Short mmCIF file of C-alpha atoms and ligand atoms in Angstrom, two decimals:
data_model
loop_
_atom_site.label_atom_id
_atom_site.label_comp_id
_atom_site.label_asym_id
_atom_site.label_seq_id
_atom_site.Cartn_x
_atom_site.Cartn_y
_atom_site.Cartn_z
CA MET A 1 166.49 100.03 43.14
CA ASN A 2 166.93 97.01 45.18
CA PRO A 3 170.33 97.04 46.95
CA SER A 4 170.53 93.37 47.07
CA ARG A 5 170.33 92.98 43.28
CA LYS A 6 173.45 92.65 41.44
CA ARG A 7 174.28 95.34 39.03
CA ILE A 8 175.05 95.51 35.23
CA LEU A 9 176.69 97.93 33.43
CA THR A 10 176.94 98.07 29.80
CA GLY A 11 176.70 100.55 26.81
CA ASP A 12 177.38 101.85 23.43
CA ARG A 13 179.51 104.25 21.74
CA THR A 14 177.47 107.01 20.31
CA THR A 15 178.71 106.87 16.60
CA GLY A 16 175.46 106.02 14.63
CA LYS A 17 172.13 103.95 15.10
CA LEU A 18 172.15 100.50 16.13
CA HIS A 19 171.46 97.53 13.89
CA LEU A 20 170.05 94.04 14.32
CA GLY A 21 173.76 92.78 15.19
CA HIS A 22 173.56 95.08 18.18
CA TYR A 23 170.19 93.61 18.91
CA VAL A 24 170.88 89.99 18.95
CA GLY A 25 174.47 90.39 20.21
CA SER A 26 173.33 92.60 23.48
CA LEU A 27 170.14 94.57 23.51
CA LYS A 28 168.03 91.62 23.70
CA THR A 29 169.96 90.20 26.71
CA ARG A 30 169.70 93.84 28.46
CA VAL A 31 165.96 93.71 27.87
CA GLU A 32 165.69 90.24 29.38
CA LEU A 33 167.76 91.08 32.45
CA GLN A 34 166.44 94.23 33.21
CA HIS A 35 163.76 92.70 35.71
CA GLU A 36 166.62 90.75 37.40
CA TYR A 37 169.45 92.95 37.65
CA ASP A 38 169.77 96.79 38.72
CA SER A 39 170.78 97.91 34.94
CA PHE A 40 172.99 100.81 34.16
CA ILE A 41 173.18 101.53 30.15
CA LEU A 42 175.79 103.94 29.09
CA LEU A 43 175.67 106.44 26.15
CA ALA A 44 179.28 106.33 25.68
CA ASP A 45 179.72 109.70 23.94
CA VAL A 46 183.14 110.35 25.28
CA GLN A 47 184.44 107.01 23.99
CA ALA A 48 182.76 108.20 20.66
CA LEU A 49 185.12 110.98 20.50
CA THR A 50 188.15 108.69 20.71
CA THR A 51 187.44 107.83 17.07
CA HIS A 52 184.88 110.56 15.95
CA PHE A 53 186.54 113.85 17.60
CA GLU A 54 186.29 115.59 14.32
CA ASN A 55 182.46 114.93 14.09
CA PRO A 56 180.75 116.18 17.19
CA SER A 57 177.55 116.81 15.51
CA LEU A 58 177.22 113.00 14.43
CA ILE A 59 177.86 112.11 18.04
CA HIS A 60 175.32 114.49 19.35
CA ASN A 61 172.63 113.16 16.99
CA SER A 62 173.47 109.55 17.89
CA ILE A 63 172.84 110.27 21.66
CA TYR A 64 169.34 110.63 20.63
CA ASP A 65 169.31 107.85 17.91
CA VAL A 66 170.76 105.18 20.23
CA ALA A 67 168.64 106.39 23.08
CA ILE A 68 165.63 105.73 21.16
CA ASP A 69 166.90 102.50 19.67
CA TYR A 70 167.21 101.52 23.52
CA LEU A 71 163.66 102.14 24.32
CA SER A 72 162.31 100.92 21.08
CA VAL A 73 163.48 97.48 21.74
CA GLY A 74 162.02 97.46 25.33
CA LEU A 75 164.36 98.98 27.79
CA ASP A 76 162.13 100.39 30.38
CA PRO A 77 163.15 103.80 31.49
CA GLU A 78 161.09 103.27 34.78
CA ILE A 79 163.62 100.48 35.85
CA VAL A 80 167.00 100.90 33.84
CA THR A 81 169.24 103.93 34.15
CA ILE A 82 170.11 105.25 30.75
CA PHE A 83 172.53 107.88 31.11
CA GLN A 84 175.52 109.98 29.12
CA GLN A 85 178.84 109.32 29.91
CA SER A 86 180.15 113.07 29.57
CA GLN A 87 178.00 114.19 32.27
CA ILE A 88 179.45 111.71 34.88
CA LYS A 89 182.35 113.43 36.73
CA ALA A 90 183.03 110.40 38.62
CA ILE A 91 184.20 108.67 35.24
CA ALA A 92 186.38 111.38 34.45
CA GLU A 93 187.78 111.43 37.97
CA LEU A 94 188.66 107.69 37.84
CA THR A 95 190.06 107.69 34.44
CA VAL A 96 192.87 109.82 35.87
CA PHE A 97 193.44 107.69 38.89
CA TYR A 98 193.43 104.37 37.22
CA SER A 99 195.83 106.00 34.44
CA MET A 100 198.60 105.56 36.79
CA LEU A 101 198.25 102.01 37.10
CA VAL A 102 198.36 100.84 33.13
CA SER A 103 201.55 100.98 31.47
CA VAL A 104 201.59 102.20 27.85
CA ASN A 105 202.79 98.68 26.68
CA THR A 106 199.90 97.07 28.12
CA LEU A 107 197.77 99.20 26.27
CA ARG A 108 199.50 98.85 23.02
CA HIS A 109 199.37 94.85 23.44
CA ASN A 110 195.60 95.06 23.85
CA PRO A 111 194.26 93.09 20.63
CA THR A 112 190.97 95.05 20.36
CA ILE A 113 193.07 98.27 20.26
CA LYS A 114 195.18 96.90 17.67
CA THR A 115 192.54 95.73 15.56
CA GLU A 116 190.28 98.82 15.78
CA ALA A 117 193.48 101.15 15.08
CA GLN A 118 194.14 99.04 12.13
CA ASN A 119 190.75 99.38 10.82
CA TYR A 120 190.59 103.22 11.50
CA GLY A 121 194.00 103.24 9.47
CA TYR A 122 195.84 104.84 12.72
CA ASN A 123 199.69 104.70 12.25
CA ASP A 124 200.23 107.01 15.20
CA MET A 125 197.01 106.71 17.50
CA THR A 126 196.14 109.37 20.05
CA TYR A 127 196.64 108.95 23.85
CA GLY A 128 192.78 109.07 24.29
CA PHE A 129 192.23 106.34 21.75
CA LEU A 130 195.12 104.15 23.13
CA GLY A 131 193.76 104.83 26.62
CA TYR A 132 190.34 104.10 26.39
CA PRO A 133 190.00 100.77 27.87
CA VAL A 134 190.97 102.84 31.05
CA SER A 135 188.21 105.12 30.81
CA GLN A 136 185.96 102.17 30.12
CA THR A 137 187.31 100.69 33.45
CA ALA A 138 185.98 103.87 35.30
CA ASP A 139 182.58 103.46 33.29
CA ILE A 140 182.03 100.04 34.65
CA THR A 141 183.48 100.59 38.32
CA PHE A 142 182.03 104.14 38.96
CA CYS A 143 178.90 102.32 40.30
CA ASN A 144 180.61 98.99 41.22
CA ALA A 145 179.04 96.98 38.59
CA ASP A 146 179.29 93.21 38.82
CA LEU A 147 178.51 92.14 35.61
CA VAL A 148 179.18 93.49 32.05
CA PRO A 149 177.31 91.90 29.32
CA VAL A 150 179.56 92.66 26.06
CA GLY A 151 180.65 90.88 22.74
CA ASP A 152 183.64 88.77 22.76
CA ASP A 153 185.61 91.69 21.35
CA GLN A 154 185.35 93.47 24.57
CA LEU A 155 186.86 90.70 26.63
CA PRO A 156 190.23 92.30 26.73
CA HIS A 157 189.12 95.40 28.30
CA ILE A 158 187.56 93.49 30.81
CA GLU A 159 190.43 91.61 31.64
CA LEU A 160 192.19 95.09 32.12
CA CYS A 161 189.44 96.54 34.34
CA ARG A 162 189.74 93.50 36.55
CA LYS A 163 193.58 94.01 36.75
CA ILE A 164 193.27 97.74 37.38
CA VAL A 165 190.70 97.04 40.14
CA ARG A 166 192.60 94.34 41.93
CA ARG A 167 195.99 96.78 41.87
CA PHE A 168 193.88 99.71 43.16
CA ASN A 169 192.33 97.86 45.96
CA ASP A 170 195.65 96.14 46.76
CA LEU A 171 197.42 99.71 47.05
CA TYR A 172 194.74 101.77 48.68
CA GLY A 173 192.59 99.15 50.64
CA THR A 174 189.60 100.04 48.71
CA HIS A 175 186.80 97.34 47.89
CA ILE A 176 185.69 98.04 44.17
CA THR A 177 183.97 95.42 42.70
CA GLU A 178 185.99 93.15 40.34
CA PRO A 179 183.43 92.98 37.30
CA GLU A 180 182.63 89.92 35.39
CA ALA A 181 182.03 89.98 31.86
CA LYS A 182 179.10 88.16 30.44
CA LEU A 183 179.03 87.01 26.92
CA SER A 184 176.20 87.17 24.74
CA PRO A 185 174.47 83.96 23.94
CA CYS A 186 174.21 84.69 20.30
CA PRO A 187 177.18 84.27 17.79
CA ARG A 188 178.05 87.27 15.94
CA LEU A 189 175.70 88.37 13.14
CA PRO A 190 177.12 88.28 9.74
CA GLY A 191 176.25 91.18 7.17
CA LEU A 192 173.92 90.65 4.49
CA ASP A 193 176.77 90.69 2.11
CA GLY A 194 178.40 87.62 3.95
CA ASN A 195 180.89 89.91 5.51
CA GLN A 196 181.57 88.32 8.94
CA LYS A 197 180.63 91.90 10.66
CA MET A 198 177.46 93.77 10.18
CA GLY A 199 178.67 97.51 10.38
CA LYS A 200 177.69 100.83 9.19
CA SER A 201 180.86 101.54 7.23
CA LEU A 202 180.20 98.26 5.23
CA GLY A 203 176.65 99.11 4.10
CA ASN A 204 175.42 95.85 5.18
CA ALA A 205 173.54 96.28 7.83
CA ILE A 206 169.56 96.26 8.71
CA TYR A 207 168.97 99.07 11.27
CA LEU A 208 166.63 98.96 14.09
CA ALA A 209 165.17 102.18 12.74
CA ASP A 210 164.74 100.57 9.16
CA ASP A 211 160.94 100.65 8.04
CA ALA A 212 159.46 97.16 6.55
CA GLU A 213 160.15 98.07 2.83
CA SER A 214 163.87 98.73 3.68
CA VAL A 215 163.90 95.59 5.60
CA ASN A 216 162.54 93.77 2.45
CA LYS A 217 164.71 95.31 0.12
CA LYS A 218 167.61 94.53 2.08
CA VAL A 219 167.05 91.24 2.53
CA ARG A 220 166.28 90.68 -1.24
CA SER A 221 169.82 91.77 -2.15
CA ALA A 222 171.47 89.54 0.68
CA VAL A 223 173.95 86.82 -0.77
CA THR A 224 173.05 83.28 -0.68
CA ASP A 225 174.66 80.02 -1.93
CA THR A 226 176.49 81.43 -4.95
CA ASN A 227 176.64 78.14 -6.61
CA ARG A 228 172.76 78.09 -6.60
CA THR A 229 172.48 79.40 -9.75
CA SER A 230 168.90 78.02 -10.41
CA VAL A 231 165.93 77.25 -8.12
CA LYS A 232 166.27 73.62 -9.49
CA ILE A 233 169.64 73.04 -8.19
CA PRO A 234 169.81 72.02 -4.62
CA GLY A 235 171.31 74.76 -2.28
CA ASN A 236 173.91 74.54 0.51
CA PRO A 237 172.37 76.12 3.71
CA ASP A 238 175.75 75.89 5.62
CA ILE A 239 177.17 78.92 3.40
CA CYS A 240 174.07 80.85 2.91
CA VAL A 241 173.90 84.11 4.95
CA VAL A 242 170.15 84.28 4.87
CA ASN A 243 170.13 80.71 6.17
CA GLN A 244 172.28 81.91 9.19
CA TYR A 245 169.54 84.56 9.88
CA HIS A 246 166.83 82.22 9.82
CA LYS A 247 168.61 80.25 12.51
CA ILE A 248 168.79 82.93 14.66
CA PHE A 249 165.68 84.97 13.75
CA ASN A 250 163.35 81.85 13.00
CA PRO A 251 164.53 79.04 14.73
CA GLU A 252 161.15 77.18 14.64
CA GLU A 253 161.29 76.91 10.87
CA HIS A 254 164.85 76.86 10.50
CA GLY A 255 165.18 73.06 10.30
CA ASN A 256 162.48 72.71 7.70
CA ILE A 257 164.09 75.62 5.55
CA CYS A 258 167.43 73.71 5.74
CA SER A 259 166.01 70.59 4.25
CA MET A 260 163.73 72.45 1.69
CA CYS A 261 167.00 74.37 0.43
CA LYS A 262 168.69 71.09 0.20
CA ASN A 263 166.04 69.37 -1.89
CA ALA A 264 165.25 72.46 -3.75
CA SER A 265 161.95 72.61 -2.77
CA ILE A 266 162.00 76.51 -1.63
CA GLY A 267 164.01 78.81 -3.88
CA CYS A 268 166.29 81.70 -2.30
CA VAL A 269 163.45 84.35 -3.45
CA ALA A 270 160.76 82.66 -1.36
CA CYS A 271 163.33 81.85 1.43
CA LYS A 272 164.31 85.67 1.71
CA LYS A 273 160.43 86.55 1.76
CA LEU A 274 159.92 84.36 4.56
CA LEU A 275 162.88 85.85 6.59
CA ALA A 276 162.01 89.30 5.73
CA GLU A 277 158.33 88.69 7.13
CA LYS A 278 159.85 87.19 10.34
CA LEU A 279 162.19 90.31 10.89
CA ASN A 280 159.39 92.64 10.07
CA GLN A 281 157.05 90.65 12.61
CA MET A 282 159.73 91.10 15.41
CA MET A 283 160.34 94.86 14.65
CA GLU A 284 156.73 95.88 14.35
CA PRO A 285 156.65 96.49 18.30
CA PHE A 286 159.94 98.47 18.30
CA ARG A 287 158.64 100.45 15.44
CA GLU A 288 155.43 101.65 17.38
CA LYS A 289 157.63 102.58 20.15
CA ARG A 290 159.95 104.26 18.27
CA ALA A 291 157.27 106.30 16.48
CA TYR A 292 156.32 107.63 19.99
CA TYR A 293 159.72 108.66 21.16
CA GLU A 294 160.62 110.12 17.86
CA GLN A 295 157.53 112.49 18.50
CA HIS A 296 158.52 113.16 22.19
CA LYS A 297 162.29 113.83 22.06
CA ASN A 298 161.97 115.95 25.09
CA GLU A 299 160.96 112.91 27.14
CA VAL A 300 164.09 111.24 25.70
CA ARG A 301 166.07 114.04 26.84
CA GLU A 302 164.39 113.88 30.36
CA ILE A 303 164.97 109.89 30.47
CA VAL A 304 168.79 110.54 29.81
CA ASN A 305 168.95 113.66 32.26
CA ALA A 306 167.39 111.72 35.06
CA GLY A 307 169.59 108.73 34.38
CA SER A 308 172.68 111.06 34.37
CA LYS A 309 171.70 112.76 37.77
CA LYS A 310 171.18 109.30 39.48
CA ALA A 311 174.40 107.99 38.02
CA ASN A 312 176.15 111.37 39.20
CA GLN A 313 174.66 110.87 42.62
CA ILE A 314 176.08 107.24 43.02
CA GLY A 315 179.42 108.08 41.44
CA ASP A 316 180.25 111.27 43.48
CA GLU A 317 179.72 109.20 46.50
CA HIS A 318 181.78 106.29 45.26
CA VAL A 319 184.69 108.71 44.25
CA ALA A 320 184.77 110.54 47.57
CA GLN A 321 185.16 107.23 49.57
CA LEU A 322 188.01 106.35 47.03
CA LYS A 323 189.72 109.61 47.20
CA GLU A 324 189.72 109.59 51.16
CA SER A 325 191.33 105.86 50.78
CA MET A 326 193.91 107.47 48.44
CA ASN A 327 194.56 110.10 51.02
CA ILE A 328 193.72 112.55 48.17
CA ILE A 329 192.08 115.02 50.83
CA LEU A 330 193.01 118.20 52.78
N1 LIG B 401 183.74 99.80 24.11
C1 LIG B 401 182.28 99.37 24.06
C2 LIG B 401 181.89 99.07 22.51
O1 LIG B 401 182.36 99.37 21.50
C3 LIG B 401 181.33 100.57 24.56
C4 LIG B 401 181.58 100.96 26.07
C5 LIG B 401 181.82 101.86 26.47
C6 LIG B 401 181.18 100.00 26.95
N2 LIG B 401 182.08 101.78 27.77
C7 LIG B 401 181.73 100.53 28.22
C8 LIG B 401 180.78 98.53 26.93
C9 LIG B 401 181.52 99.95 29.43
C10 LIG B 401 180.70 97.89 28.42
C11 LIG B 401 181.07 98.51 29.51
O2 LIG B 401 180.56 98.39 21.98
#
């Protein structure tokens, strides 16, 4: 660890394995940034409880699934700290202290909370769910992170985090770092069915853990330009999901594919085949690493335990300082 390097903190709820949307939206950036920043990657199992408290075994299994997803795409456990949220005492403590500085109304008006509550069908949400942005503030600040790579849905949470940090620093004379969001360079990846969001509940996702045959099958079933009922009719790439995928995963050939679609010199079947090949080519190295870690789960466990130990050392030291500034001492 190089103390002059800026620190990144980000992570995922452990509520299921990750898909290509996660990859282009955040994992890819994390892998690119891991050499430049001191990186902390959080397996958010406590936050997972806010929506999945009735299914703890899903959360438990997902800790391994997500950790292996991370390792398979190339996060290097020698240089990044992958850790488990529930193991970090500092996060729990800070959550309590921060909760004094946020009003219930502020949380209620958080647009991401509102959308998620609606999606989950909560008409009377729990205190834990309403308050998860406070706990997320603790995730980010326990190690004084500078930068938080996230999707745009997380921006309200980062804004709240910055507010809490400013208030805390003002009140207690501390120097908690006010973090900045770092937005993904890639637009949101739509689902294969044309739905704006790729998601497990929607059944329209390609998982990082999918084998080549599943990828072929899923891509074959993707929705294209529905007006293009025959190969002879020119297509409209602007309204085609497969085309959007080409743009992201096959940028070299994208222009050419668009022209061929528009002049009907390529059909949807062939176009999908090209995409599936491209995706499988990208995913092949992931699969090799995955196969190794699937067979060495103990190693995965050791990586996460070592990461949690390191995060705890940093967190304990930080919280001790903060408590002293708050006069929570005897
Ligand atoms: N809320 C984030 C998500 O749903 C996951 C998360 C938990 C997170 N703690 C975090 C992201 C801290 C960034 C920083 O994707």
